[in-house]
Amino acid sequence: MTEPVGFDDYLDTLGRLTGHVDPTAVTPEGDDIRHATDSLAALPTVDEPTLAAWAATYPHRVPVLGLVVGLTQEKLKNALVDRFGTGGWVTLARTRADDLVHWLDTDFDLVRLLRAQLGRDYGFADVLIARAGSRVTATRAGHSGRRVEDEIEAIAADLGLPYRTRTRFTGRNGRTAPCDLVVPDGAAAEIVVAAKGFDSTGSKLSDAVREIVEMAEVRLPRQFVIAVVDGIGWKSRRADLRRIHQLWASRQIDGMYTLATLDRFRTDLAEAARLRRLL
């Protein structure tokens, strides 16, 4: 199995699992958003220099630029942590407004989207579409976790391994624990895998940690326990991610991977399967 890497090295391999949502419309809510949109509409031109000056003048209104490109405050914070190492948009706007706006334009097409939305007439259908946007975003967020599950399942299938997904496996003293993939099945588990991908933060990340801890506690000595953990949401929950990494560093689990290191996951999965005469 691959030797454990340092926590910071693992952190560097985390990536975004979901693409940003290109919004059809942004509906102002509350006085802060209304004032922000009015000041944006009053700009003589919309380009990176004017938006950087706007952000430096109104650093507390930076989340409105996030809304323009379809980022909620939580998603904006997580994306900032991923790019700049901090979620503090006020400080970034005051000290690095040019870099902040350039990143928003390069990664999320800020200038084009703002120009299009400032010059557009909105109707009742646009209001309803904007209200439905949160459900669309939530659905895509759910898909981010399934992407990790789908990737590991595809590798198991390509190797020709017998497996089950989203089930429980039996370990020490007949105890069971959840897993996202097991080879060959839960009752005769030889290899168990947790797949935990999140671009947003919340209680699900803590639940994911508990599941992996439970897998490590239940495992039999012969059973391989592997975790594939990715998504920029973990960068805002480093303590939780560090708990999983410590399980790897202390050999309580046998491997920890991201989508960027799936080549190693494939190699180690095949090696474990050969050791258990499954290949």
CSV table of C-alpha atoms in Angstrom, one decimal:
chain,number,residue,atom,x,y,z
A,1,MET,CA,0.0,0.0,0.0
A,2,THR,CA,1.1,3.6,-0.6
A,3,GLU,CA,3.0,5.1,2.3
A,4,PRO,CA,1.2,7.9,4.2
A,5,VAL,CA,2.0,11.4,3.1
A,6,GLY,CA,2.1,14.5,5.2
A,7,PHE,CA,-1.2,16.3,6.0
A,8,ASP,CA,-0.3,19.4,4.1
A,9,ASP,CA,0.7,17.4,1.1
A,10,TYR,CA,-2.7,15.6,1.2
A,11,LEU,CA,-4.5,18.9,1.5
A,12,ASP,CA,-2.8,20.2,-1.6
A,13,THR,CA,-4.5,17.4,-3.6
A,14,LEU,CA,-8.0,18.3,-2.7
A,15,GLY,CA,-10.0,19.6,-5.6
A,16,ARG,CA,-13.4,21.1,-6.4
A,17,LEU,CA,-16.0,18.4,-7.1
A,18,THR,CA,-18.8,20.6,-8.5
A,19,GLY,CA,-18.7,23.2,-11.2
A,20,HIS,CA,-20.0,26.6,-10.4
A,21,VAL,CA,-23.7,27.3,-11.2
A,22,ASP,CA,-24.1,29.9,-14.0
A,23,PRO,CA,-27.3,31.7,-12.6
A,24,THR,CA,-30.1,32.8,-14.8
A,25,ALA,CA,-30.9,35.7,-12.5
A,26,VAL,CA,-30.0,37.2,-9.1
A,27,THR,CA,-32.9,38.7,-7.1
A,28,PRO,CA,-31.8,41.3,-4.5
A,29,GLU,CA,-32.7,40.5,-0.9
A,30,GLY,CA,-32.5,43.1,1.8
A,31,ASP,CA,-31.0,46.5,1.9
A,32,ASP,CA,-27.4,45.5,1.7
A,33,ILE,CA,-27.8,43.6,-1.5
A,34,ARG,CA,-30.0,46.3,-2.9
A,35,HIS,CA,-27.4,49.0,-2.1
A,36,ALA,CA,-24.7,46.8,-3.6
A,37,THR,CA,-26.5,46.2,-6.8
A,38,ASP,CA,-27.3,49.9,-7.2
A,39,SER,CA,-23.7,50.8,-6.8
A,40,LEU,CA,-22.6,48.2,-9.3
A,41,ALA,CA,-25.2,49.5,-11.8
A,42,ALA,CA,-23.8,53.0,-11.3
A,43,LEU,CA,-20.3,52.0,-12.4
A,44,PRO,CA,-19.2,53.9,-15.6
A,45,THR,CA,-17.8,50.7,-17.0
A,46,VAL,CA,-17.7,47.1,-15.9
A,47,ASP,CA,-14.3,45.6,-16.1
A,48,GLU,CA,-11.7,44.2,-13.7
A,49,PRO,CA,-10.1,47.6,-12.7
A,50,THR,CA,-13.5,49.2,-11.8
A,51,LEU,CA,-14.7,46.1,-10.0
A,52,ALA,CA,-11.5,45.9,-8.0
A,53,ALA,CA,-11.9,49.5,-7.0
A,54,TRP,CA,-15.5,48.8,-6.1
A,55,ALA,CA,-14.5,45.8,-3.9
A,56,ALA,CA,-11.8,47.8,-2.2
A,57,THR,CA,-14.4,50.6,-1.4
A,58,TYR,CA,-17.2,48.1,-0.3
A,59,PRO,CA,-15.3,45.1,1.0
A,60,HIS,CA,-18.3,43.9,3.0
A,61,ARG,CA,-20.3,43.7,-0.2
A,62,VAL,CA,-18.0,41.2,-1.9
A,63,PRO,CA,-20.6,38.3,-1.4
A,64,VAL,CA,-22.7,40.1,-4.0
A,65,LEU,CA,-20.1,39.4,-6.6
A,66,GLY,CA,-20.3,35.8,-5.5
A,67,LEU,CA,-24.1,35.9,-6.1
A,68,VAL,CA,-23.5,37.3,-9.5
A,69,VAL,CA,-21.6,34.2,-10.5
A,70,GLY,CA,-23.8,31.8,-8.6
A,71,LEU,CA,-21.8,31.3,-5.4
A,72,THR,CA,-23.6,31.4,-2.0
A,73,GLN,CA,-21.6,32.9,0.9
A,74,GLU,CA,-20.6,29.3,2.0
A,75,LYS,CA,-19.5,28.4,-1.5
A,76,LEU,CA,-17.6,31.7,-1.9
A,77,LYS,CA,-15.9,31.1,1.4
A,78,ASN,CA,-14.8,27.6,0.5
A,79,ALA,CA,-13.6,28.7,-2.9
A,80,LEU,CA,-11.6,31.5,-1.3
A,81,VAL,CA,-10.0,29.1,1.2
A,82,ASP,CA,-9.1,26.9,-1.8
A,83,ARG,CA,-7.6,29.7,-3.8
A,84,PHE,CA,-6.2,32.2,-1.2
A,85,GLY,CA,-5.9,30.1,2.0
A,86,THR,CA,-8.5,32.3,3.8
A,87,GLY,CA,-12.2,32.8,3.6
A,88,GLY,CA,-12.0,36.4,4.8
A,89,TRP,CA,-13.3,38.3,1.8
A,90,VAL,CA,-13.2,41.7,3.6
A,91,THR,CA,-9.5,41.5,4.2
A,92,LEU,CA,-8.9,40.2,0.7
A,93,ALA,CA,-10.9,43.1,-0.8
A,94,ARG,CA,-9.0,45.6,1.3
A,95,THR,CA,-5.5,44.2,0.6
A,96,ARG,CA,-5.7,42.2,-2.7
A,97,ALA,CA,-8.7,43.5,-4.5
A,98,ASP,CA,-7.1,43.2,-7.9
A,99,ASP,CA,-6.2,39.5,-7.3
A,100,LEU,CA,-9.7,38.8,-5.9
A,101,VAL,CA,-11.5,40.2,-8.9
A,102,HIS,CA,-9.1,38.7,-11.4
A,103,TRP,CA,-9.7,35.3,-9.8
A,104,LEU,CA,-13.5,35.7,-9.9
A,105,ASP,CA,-13.3,36.7,-13.5
A,106,THR,CA,-10.9,34.0,-14.6
A,107,ASP,CA,-12.6,31.1,-12.7
A,108,PHE,CA,-16.2,32.2,-12.8
A,109,ASP,CA,-16.6,34.7,-15.7
A,110,LEU,CA,-17.5,37.6,-13.4
A,111,VAL,CA,-17.3,40.5,-15.9
A,112,ARG,CA,-19.4,38.9,-18.6
A,113,LEU,CA,-22.0,37.7,-16.2
A,114,LEU,CA,-22.3,41.0,-14.4
A,115,ARG,CA,-22.6,42.9,-17.7
A,116,ALA,CA,-25.3,40.5,-18.9
A,117,GLN,CA,-27.3,40.7,-15.8
A,118,LEU,CA,-27.1,44.5,-15.4
A,119,GLY,CA,-28.4,45.0,-18.9
A,120,ARG,CA,-31.2,42.5,-18.7
A,121,ASP,CA,-35.0,43.0,-18.1
A,122,TYR,CA,-36.4,40.6,-15.6
A,123,GLY,CA,-39.9,39.1,-15.5
A,124,PHE,CA,-41.9,36.9,-13.2
A,125,ALA,CA,-40.4,33.7,-14.6
A,126,ASP,CA,-36.9,34.9,-13.7
A,127,VAL,CA,-38.0,35.4,-10.1
A,128,LEU,CA,-39.3,31.8,-9.9
A,129,ILE,CA,-36.2,30.5,-11.6
A,130,ALA,CA,-34.0,32.3,-9.0
A,131,ARG,CA,-36.1,30.9,-6.2
A,132,ALA,CA,-35.6,27.4,-7.6
A,133,GLY,CA,-31.9,27.9,-7.8
A,134,SER,CA,-31.2,26.8,-4.3
A,135,ARG,CA,-32.8,23.4,-5.1
A,136,VAL,CA,-30.7,23.1,-8.2
A,137,THR,CA,-27.5,23.9,-6.3
A,138,ALA,CA,-28.4,21.4,-3.5
A,139,THR,CA,-29.0,18.7,-6.1
A,140,ARG,CA,-25.6,19.3,-7.7
A,141,ALA,CA,-23.9,19.4,-4.3
A,142,GLY,CA,-25.4,15.9,-3.7
A,143,HIS,CA,-23.9,14.8,-7.0
A,144,SER,CA,-20.4,15.8,-5.8
A,145,GLY,CA,-20.3,13.0,-3.3
A,146,ARG,CA,-21.7,10.5,-5.8
A,147,ARG,CA,-18.9,11.5,-8.2
A,148,VAL,CA,-16.3,10.1,-5.8
A,149,GLU,CA,-18.4,6.9,-5.3
A,150,ASP,CA,-18.8,6.5,-9.0
A,151,GLU,CA,-15.1,6.9,-9.6
A,152,ILE,CA,-14.1,4.2,-7.2
A,153,GLU,CA,-16.9,1.8,-8.4
A,154,ALA,CA,-15.7,2.3,-12.0
A,155,ILE,CA,-12.1,1.2,-10.9
A,156,ALA,CA,-13.4,-1.8,-9.0
A,157,ALA,CA,-15.5,-2.8,-12.0
A,158,ASP,CA,-12.6,-2.3,-14.5
A,159,LEU,CA,-10.4,-4.5,-12.4
A,160,GLY,CA,-13.0,-7.2,-12.5
A,161,LEU,CA,-13.5,-7.4,-8.8
A,162,PRO,CA,-16.7,-8.6,-7.1
A,163,TYR,CA,-18.1,-5.8,-5.0
A,164,ARG,CA,-21.1,-4.2,-3.4
A,165,THR,CA,-21.8,-0.5,-2.9
A,166,ARG,CA,-23.4,1.6,-0.2
A,167,THR,CA,-23.8,-1.1,2.4
A,168,ARG,CA,-22.3,-2.4,5.7
A,169,PHE,CA,-19.5,-4.9,6.4
A,170,THR,CA,-19.0,-7.3,9.2
A,171,GLY,CA,-15.8,-7.0,11.2
A,172,ARG,CA,-14.5,-7.8,14.7
A,173,ASN,CA,-16.8,-9.7,17.1
A,174,GLY,CA,-19.6,-9.6,14.5
A,175,ARG,CA,-19.8,-5.8,14.6
A,176,THR,CA,-20.7,-3.9,11.5
A,177,ALA,CA,-19.8,-0.5,10.0
A,178,PRO,CA,-20.9,1.4,7.0
A,179,CYS,CA,-18.9,1.6,3.8
A,180,ASP,CA,-19.4,2.9,0.3
A,181,LEU,CA,-17.8,0.0,-1.5
A,182,VAL,CA,-16.9,-3.5,-0.2
A,183,VAL,CA,-15.0,-6.4,-1.9
A,184,PRO,CA,-16.4,-9.0,-2.3
A,185,ASP,CA,-19.4,-8.4,-0.1
A,186,GLY,CA,-20.4,-7.2,3.4
A,187,ALA,CA,-20.5,-10.6,5.1
A,188,ALA,CA,-17.1,-11.7,3.8
A,189,ALA,CA,-15.4,-8.3,3.5
A,190,GLU,CA,-11.8,-8.2,2.5
A,191,ILE,CA,-11.5,-4.6,1.3
A,192,VAL,CA,-13.7,-1.8,2.4
A,193,VAL,CA,-13.7,1.8,1.0
A,194,ALA,CA,-15.2,5.0,2.2
A,195,ALA,CA,-15.9,7.7,-0.4
A,196,LYS,CA,-16.4,11.1,1.0
A,197,GLY,CA,-16.6,14.1,-1.3
A,198,PHE,CA,-17.9,17.5,-0.3
A,199,ASP,CA,-17.5,21.0,-1.8
A,200,SER,CA,-19.6,22.5,0.9
A,201,THR,CA,-19.3,22.3,4.7
A,202,GLY,CA,-21.8,21.0,7.3
A,203,SER,CA,-22.7,18.2,9.5
A,204,LYS,CA,-22.2,15.6,6.7
A,205,LEU,CA,-18.5,16.1,7.0
A,206,SER,CA,-18.6,15.2,10.7
A,207,ASP,CA,-20.7,12.2,9.9
A,208,ALA,CA,-18.2,11.1,7.3
A,209,VAL,CA,-15.4,11.3,9.9
A,210,ARG,CA,-17.4,9.2,12.4
A,211,GLU,CA,-18.1,6.6,9.7
A,212,ILE,CA,-14.4,6.2,8.8
A,213,VAL,CA,-13.5,6.0,12.5
A,214,GLU,CA,-16.1,3.3,12.9
A,215,MET,CA,-14.7,1.4,10.0
A,216,ALA,CA,-11.2,1.5,11.6
A,217,GLU,CA,-12.5,0.4,15.0
A,218,VAL,CA,-14.5,-2.6,13.5
A,219,ARG,CA,-12.0,-3.9,11.0
A,220,LEU,CA,-10.5,-7.3,11.3
A,221,PRO,CA,-6.7,-7.6,11.1
A,222,ARG,CA,-7.0,-9.1,7.6
A,223,GLN,CA,-9.3,-6.5,6.3
A,224,PHE,CA,-8.1,-3.5,4.2
A,225,VAL,CA,-9.8,-0.2,5.0
A,226,ILE,CA,-9.3,2.6,2.5
A,227,ALA,CA,-10.7,6.2,2.3
A,228,VAL,CA,-11.1,8.4,-0.7
A,229,VAL,CA,-11.7,11.9,0.6
A,230,ASP,CA,-11.9,15.0,-1.7
A,231,GLY,CA,-13.6,18.3,-2.2
A,232,ILE,CA,-12.8,21.9,-1.1
A,233,GLY,CA,-15.3,21.8,1.7
A,234,TRP,CA,-12.7,19.9,3.7
A,235,LYS,CA,-10.4,22.9,3.6
A,236,SER,CA,-12.8,24.7,5.9
A,237,ARG,CA,-13.0,21.7,8.2
A,238,ARG,CA,-9.3,20.9,8.5
A,239,ALA,CA,-9.7,19.5,12.0
A,240,ASP,CA,-12.1,16.8,10.7
A,241,LEU,CA,-9.9,16.1,7.7
A,242,ARG,CA,-6.8,15.8,10.0
A,243,ARG,CA,-8.6,13.2,12.1
A,244,ILE,CA,-9.0,11.0,9.1
A,245,HIS,CA,-5.4,11.6,8.0
A,246,GLN,CA,-4.2,10.6,11.5
A,247,LEU,CA,-6.0,7.3,11.1
A,248,TRP,CA,-3.8,6.8,8.0
A,249,ALA,CA,-0.6,8.0,9.6
A,250,SER,CA,-1.1,5.7,12.5
A,251,ARG,CA,-2.0,2.8,10.2
A,252,GLN,CA,-5.5,2.4,11.5
A,253,ILE,CA,-6.6,2.6,7.9
A,254,ASP,CA,-4.5,1.5,5.0
A,255,GLY,CA,-4.8,4.3,2.5
A,256,MET,CA,-6.2,7.8,1.9
A,257,TYR,CA,-6.7,9.2,-1.6
A,258,THR,CA,-8.2,12.1,-3.6
A,259,LEU,CA,-9.5,12.1,-7.2
A,260,ALA,CA,-6.1,13.5,-8.1
A,261,THR,CA,-4.4,10.3,-6.7
A,262,LEU,CA,-6.8,7.7,-8.0
A,263,ASP,CA,-4.0,6.1,-10.0
A,264,ARG,CA,-2.4,5.2,-6.6
A,265,PHE,CA,-5.8,4.0,-5.4
A,266,ARG,CA,-6.2,1.7,-8.4
A,267,THR,CA,-2.7,0.3,-7.9
A,268,ASP,CA,-3.2,-0.3,-4.1
A,269,LEU,CA,-6.7,-1.7,-4.6
A,270,ALA,CA,-5.3,-4.2,-7.1
A,271,GLU,CA,-2.4,-5.1,-4.8
A,272,ALA,CA,-4.8,-5.7,-1.9
A,273,ALA,CA,-7.1,-7.8,-4.1
A,274,ARG,CA,-4.1,-10.0,-5.2
A,275,LEU,CA,-3.0,-10.5,-1.6
A,276,ARG,CA,-6.5,-11.8,-0.8
A,277,ARG,CA,-6.6,-13.9,-4.0
A,278,LEU,CA,-9.4,-11.9,-5.5
A,279,LEU,CA,-7.4,-11.2,-8.7
